[in-house]
Amino acid sequence: MWNQEIRNILFSKVPETRKALLLSEIDRVAQDYKVHRDEIHTKLVQIMRERLLVHLRSLPQIVEGWNRLEESDSQPSQFARSLTKADMFLGIEVGYLQRVLSRTLHEVDVRAIFR
């Protein structure tokens, strides 16, 4: 969509003899932009996947703790504390990532990434 808008604006200002060259350059830049955008998206997915794996590694210890629960313990279980901490930490990471991306990318692109 933005490609067509830019093309229309530039075509109105460029002499007819230069339009063919301009068209090929716009197409090249548009392709470069698409490749770059796709690489950023892939990297963001990779980062989020790595963060998820970090948090998932702690699950075996949490499950072990389920077998040692004491009924008389009035404090939250280690599982509850770990889950809350992990959710909060992951939420902070996701929120931070979203703030950084919002400063750099269009809102539509940020929404697409988090979908």
Coordinates of N, CA and C in Angstrom, one line a residue:
M1 N 0.8 -1.2 0.0 CA 0.0 0.0 0.0 C 0.9 1.3 0.0
W2 N 1.8 1.3 0.9 CA 2.7 2.5 1.0 C 3.5 2.6 -0.3
N3 N 3.8 1.5 -0.9 CA 4.6 1.4 -2.1 C 3.9 2.2 -3.2
Q4 N 2.6 2.0 -3.3 CA 1.8 2.6 -4.4 C 1.6 4.1 -4.1
E5 N 1.5 4.5 -2.8 CA 1.4 5.9 -2.5 C 2.7 6.7 -2.9
I6 N 3.8 6.1 -2.5 CA 5.1 6.7 -2.8 C 5.3 6.8 -4.3
R7 N 4.9 5.7 -5.0 CA 5.1 5.7 -6.4 C 4.3 6.8 -7.1
N8 N 3.0 7.0 -6.7 CA 2.2 8.0 -7.2 C 2.7 9.4 -7.0
I9 N 3.2 9.6 -5.8 CA 3.8 11.0 -5.5 C 5.0 11.2 -6.3
L10 N 5.9 10.2 -6.4 CA 7.2 10.5 -7.1 C 6.9 10.5 -8.6
F11 N 6.0 9.7 -9.1 CA 5.7 9.8 -10.6 C 5.2 11.1 -11.0
S12 N 4.5 11.8 -10.1 CA 3.9 13.1 -10.5 C 5.0 14.2 -10.6
K13 N 6.2 13.9 -10.0 CA 7.3 14.9 -9.9 C 8.4 14.6 -10.9
V14 N 8.5 13.4 -11.4 CA 9.6 12.9 -12.2 C 9.2 13.0 -13.7
P15 N 10.2 13.5 -14.5 CA 10.0 13.5 -16.0 C 9.7 12.1 -16.5
E16 N 8.9 12.0 -17.6 CA 8.5 10.7 -18.2 C 9.7 9.9 -18.5
T17 N 10.8 10.5 -18.9 CA 12.0 9.7 -19.4 C 12.6 8.9 -18.2
R18 N 12.4 9.4 -17.0 CA 13.0 8.8 -15.8 C 12.1 7.8 -15.0
K19 N 10.9 7.7 -15.5 CA 9.9 6.9 -14.7 C 10.2 5.4 -14.7
A20 N 10.8 4.9 -15.8 CA 11.1 3.5 -15.8 C 12.2 3.2 -14.8
L21 N 13.2 4.0 -14.8 CA 14.3 3.8 -13.8 C 13.7 3.9 -12.4
L22 N 12.9 4.9 -12.2 CA 12.3 5.1 -10.8 C 11.5 3.9 -10.4
L23 N 10.7 3.4 -11.3 CA 9.9 2.2 -11.1 C 10.7 1.0 -10.6
S24 N 11.8 0.8 -11.3 CA 12.7 -0.4 -10.9 C 13.3 -0.1 -9.5
E25 N 13.7 1.1 -9.3 CA 14.3 1.5 -8.0 C 13.3 1.3 -6.8
I26 N 12.1 1.8 -7.1 CA 11.0 1.7 -6.0 C 10.8 0.2 -5.8
D27 N 10.7 -0.6 -6.8 CA 10.5 -2.1 -6.6 C 11.6 -2.7 -5.8
R28 N 12.9 -2.3 -6.1 CA 14.0 -2.8 -5.4 C 14.0 -2.4 -3.9
V29 N 13.7 -1.2 -3.7 CA 13.6 -0.7 -2.3 C 12.5 -1.4 -1.5
A30 N 11.4 -1.6 -2.2 CA 10.2 -2.2 -1.6 C 10.6 -3.7 -1.2
Q31 N 11.3 -4.4 -2.1 CA 11.7 -5.7 -1.8 C 12.7 -5.8 -0.7
D32 N 13.7 -4.8 -0.7 CA 14.7 -4.7 0.4 C 13.9 -4.5 1.8
Y33 N 12.9 -3.6 1.8 CA 12.2 -3.3 3.0 C 11.4 -4.6 3.4
K34 N 10.8 -5.3 2.5 CA 10.1 -6.5 2.9 C 11.0 -7.6 3.5
V35 N 12.2 -7.8 2.9 CA 13.2 -8.7 3.4 C 13.6 -8.3 4.8
H36 N 13.9 -7.0 5.0 CA 14.4 -6.5 6.3 C 13.3 -6.7 7.3
R37 N 12.1 -6.3 7.0 CA 10.9 -6.5 7.9 C 10.7 -7.9 8.3
D38 N 10.9 -8.9 7.3 CA 10.7 -10.3 7.6 C 11.9 -10.8 8.5
E39 N 13.1 -10.3 8.3 CA 14.2 -10.6 9.2 C 14.0 -10.1 10.6
I40 N 13.5 -8.9 10.8 CA 13.2 -8.4 12.1 C 12.1 -9.2 12.8
H41 N 11.1 -9.6 12.0 CA 10.0 -10.4 12.6 C 10.6 -11.7 13.1
T42 N 11.4 -12.4 12.2 CA 12.0 -13.7 12.6 C 12.9 -13.5 13.8
K43 N 13.6 -12.5 13.9 CA 14.5 -12.3 15.1 C 13.7 -12.1 16.3
L44 N 12.6 -11.3 16.2 CA 11.7 -11.1 17.4 C 11.1 -12.4 17.9
V45 N 10.7 -13.2 16.9 CA 10.1 -14.5 17.3 C 11.2 -15.3 18.0
Q46 N 12.4 -15.3 17.5 CA 13.5 -16.1 18.0 C 13.7 -15.6 19.5
I47 N 13.8 -14.3 19.7 CA 14.0 -13.8 21.0 C 12.9 -14.2 22.0
M48 N 11.7 -14.1 21.6 CA 10.6 -14.5 22.5 C 10.6 -16.0 22.7
R49 N 11.0 -16.8 21.7 CA 11.1 -18.2 21.9 C 12.2 -18.6 22.9
E50 N 13.3 -17.9 22.8 CA 14.4 -18.1 23.8 C 14.0 -17.7 25.2
R51 N 13.3 -16.6 25.4 CA 12.8 -16.2 26.7 C 11.9 -17.2 27.3
L52 N 11.0 -17.7 26.4 CA 10.0 -18.8 26.9 C 10.8 -20.0 27.3
L53 N 11.8 -20.4 26.6 CA 12.6 -21.6 27.0 C 13.3 -21.4 28.3
V54 N 13.8 -20.2 28.5 CA 14.4 -19.9 29.8 C 13.5 -20.2 30.9
H55 N 12.2 -19.7 30.8 CA 11.2 -19.8 31.8 C 10.8 -21.3 31.9
L56 N 10.7 -22.0 30.8 CA 10.2 -23.4 30.9 C 11.2 -24.3 31.6
R57 N 12.5 -23.9 31.5 CA 13.5 -24.7 32.2 C 13.3 -24.8 33.7
S58 N 12.7 -23.9 34.3 CA 12.4 -23.9 35.7 C 11.2 -24.8 36.1
L59 N 10.5 -25.2 35.1 CA 9.3 -26.1 35.4 C 9.6 -27.4 36.1
P60 N 10.6 -28.1 35.8 CA 10.9 -29.4 36.5 C 11.1 -29.2 38.0
Q61 N 11.8 -28.2 38.4 CA 11.9 -27.9 39.8 C 10.6 -27.6 40.5
I62 N 9.8 -26.9 39.8 CA 8.4 -26.5 40.3 C 7.6 -27.8 40.5
V63 N 7.6 -28.7 39.5 CA 6.8 -29.9 39.6 C 7.3 -30.8 40.7
E64 N 8.7 -30.8 40.9 CA 9.2 -31.5 42.1 C 8.7 -31.0 43.4
G65 N 8.5 -29.7 43.5 CA 8.0 -29.1 44.7 C 6.6 -29.5 45.0
W66 N 5.8 -29.9 44.0 CA 4.4 -30.3 44.2 C 4.4 -31.5 45.1
N67 N 5.3 -32.4 45.0 CA 5.4 -33.6 45.8 C 5.8 -33.4 47.2
R68 N 6.3 -32.2 47.5 CA 6.8 -31.9 48.9 C 5.9 -30.9 49.6
L69 N 4.7 -30.6 49.1 CA 3.9 -29.7 49.7 C 3.4 -30.1 51.1
E70 N 3.4 -29.2 52.0 CA 2.9 -29.4 53.3 C 1.6 -28.7 53.5
E71 N 0.6 -29.5 54.0 CA -0.7 -28.9 54.1 C -0.8 -27.8 55.1
S72 N 0.1 -27.8 56.1 CA 0.0 -26.8 57.2 C 0.8 -25.5 56.8
D73 N 1.4 -25.5 55.7 CA 2.2 -24.3 55.3 C 1.2 -23.2 54.9
S74 N 1.3 -22.0 55.6 CA 0.4 -20.9 55.3 C 0.9 -20.0 54.3
Q75 N 2.1 -20.2 53.9 CA 2.7 -19.3 52.8 C 2.4 -19.9 51.4
P76 N 2.4 -19.0 50.4 CA 2.1 -19.6 49.1 C 3.2 -20.6 48.7
S77 N 2.8 -21.6 47.9 CA 3.8 -22.6 47.6 C 4.9 -22.0 46.7
Q78 N 6.0 -22.7 46.6 CA 7.1 -22.3 45.7 C 6.6 -22.2 44.3
F79 N 5.7 -23.1 43.9 CA 5.1 -23.1 42.6 C 4.4 -21.8 42.3
A80 N 3.6 -21.4 43.3 CA 2.8 -20.1 43.1 C 3.7 -18.9 43.0
R81 N 4.8 -18.9 43.9 CA 5.7 -17.8 43.9 C 6.5 -17.8 42.5
S82 N 6.9 -18.9 42.1 CA 7.7 -19.0 40.8 C 6.8 -18.6 39.6
L83 N 5.6 -19.1 39.6 CA 4.7 -18.8 38.5 C 4.4 -17.3 38.4
T84 N 4.2 -16.7 39.6 CA 3.9 -15.3 39.6 C 5.1 -14.5 39.2
K85 N 6.3 -14.9 39.7 CA 7.5 -14.2 39.3 C 7.8 -14.4 37.8
A86 N 7.6 -15.6 37.3 CA 7.9 -15.9 35.8 C 6.9 -15.1 35.0
D87 N 5.6 -15.1 35.4 CA 4.6 -14.4 34.6 C 4.9 -12.9 34.6
M88 N 5.3 -12.4 35.8 CA 5.6 -11.0 35.9 C 6.8 -10.6 35.1
F89 N 7.8 -11.5 35.2 CA 9.1 -11.2 34.4 C 8.8 -11.3 32.9
L90 N 8.1 -12.3 32.5 CA 7.8 -12.5 31.1 C 7.0 -11.3 30.6
G91 N 6.0 -10.9 31.4 CA 5.1 -9.8 31.1 C 6.0 -8.5 31.0
I92 N 6.9 -8.3 31.9 CA 7.8 -7.1 31.8 C 8.6 -7.2 30.5
E93 N 9.1 -8.3 30.2 CA 9.9 -8.5 28.9 C 9.1 -8.2 27.7
V94 N 7.9 -8.7 27.7 CA 7.0 -8.5 26.5 C 6.6 -7.0 26.4
G95 N 6.3 -6.4 27.6 CA 5.9 -5.0 27.6 C 7.1 -4.1 27.2
Y96 N 8.3 -4.5 27.6 CA 9.4 -3.7 27.2 C 9.7 -3.8 25.7
L97 N 9.6 -5.0 25.2 CA 9.7 -5.3 23.7 C 8.7 -4.5 23.0
Q98 N 7.5 -4.5 23.4 CA 6.4 -3.8 22.7 C 6.7 -2.3 22.7
R99 N 7.1 -1.7 23.9 CA 7.4 -0.3 23.9 C 8.6 0.1 22.9
V100 N 9.6 -0.7 22.9 CA 10.7 -0.5 22.0 C 10.2 -0.5 20.5
L101 N 9.5 -1.6 20.2 CA 9.0 -1.7 18.8 C 8.1 -0.6 18.4
S102 N 7.2 -0.1 19.4 CA 6.3 0.9 19.1 C 6.9 2.2 18.7
R103 N 8.2 2.4 19.2 CA 8.9 3.6 18.9 C 9.5 3.5 17.5
T104 N 9.7 2.3 17.0 CA 10.4 2.1 15.8 C 9.5 1.7 14.6
L105 N 8.5 0.9 14.9 CA 7.6 0.4 13.8 C 6.3 1.0 13.8
H106 N 5.6 0.9 12.7 CA 4.2 1.3 12.6 C 3.3 0.4 13.5
E107 N 2.3 1.0 14.0 CA 1.4 0.3 14.9 C 0.8 -1.0 14.3
V108 N 0.5 -1.0 13.0 CA 0.0 -2.2 12.3 C 1.1 -3.3 12.4
D109 N 2.4 -3.0 12.2 CA 3.4 -4.0 12.2 C 3.6 -4.5 13.7
V110 N 3.5 -3.6 14.7 CA 3.6 -4.1 16.1 C 2.5 -5.0 16.4
R111 N 1.3 -4.7 16.0 CA 0.1 -5.6 16.2 C 0.3 -6.9 15.5
A112 N 0.9 -6.9 14.3 CA 1.1 -8.2 13.6 C 2.1 -9.0 14.3
I113 N 3.1 -8.4 14.8 CA 4.2 -9.2 15.5 C 3.6 -9.9 16.8
F114 N 2.8 -9.2 17.5 CA 2.3 -9.7 18.8 C 1.1 -10.6 18.6
R115 N 0.5 -10.7 17.4 CA -0.6 -11.6 17.0 C 0.1 -13.0 16.9

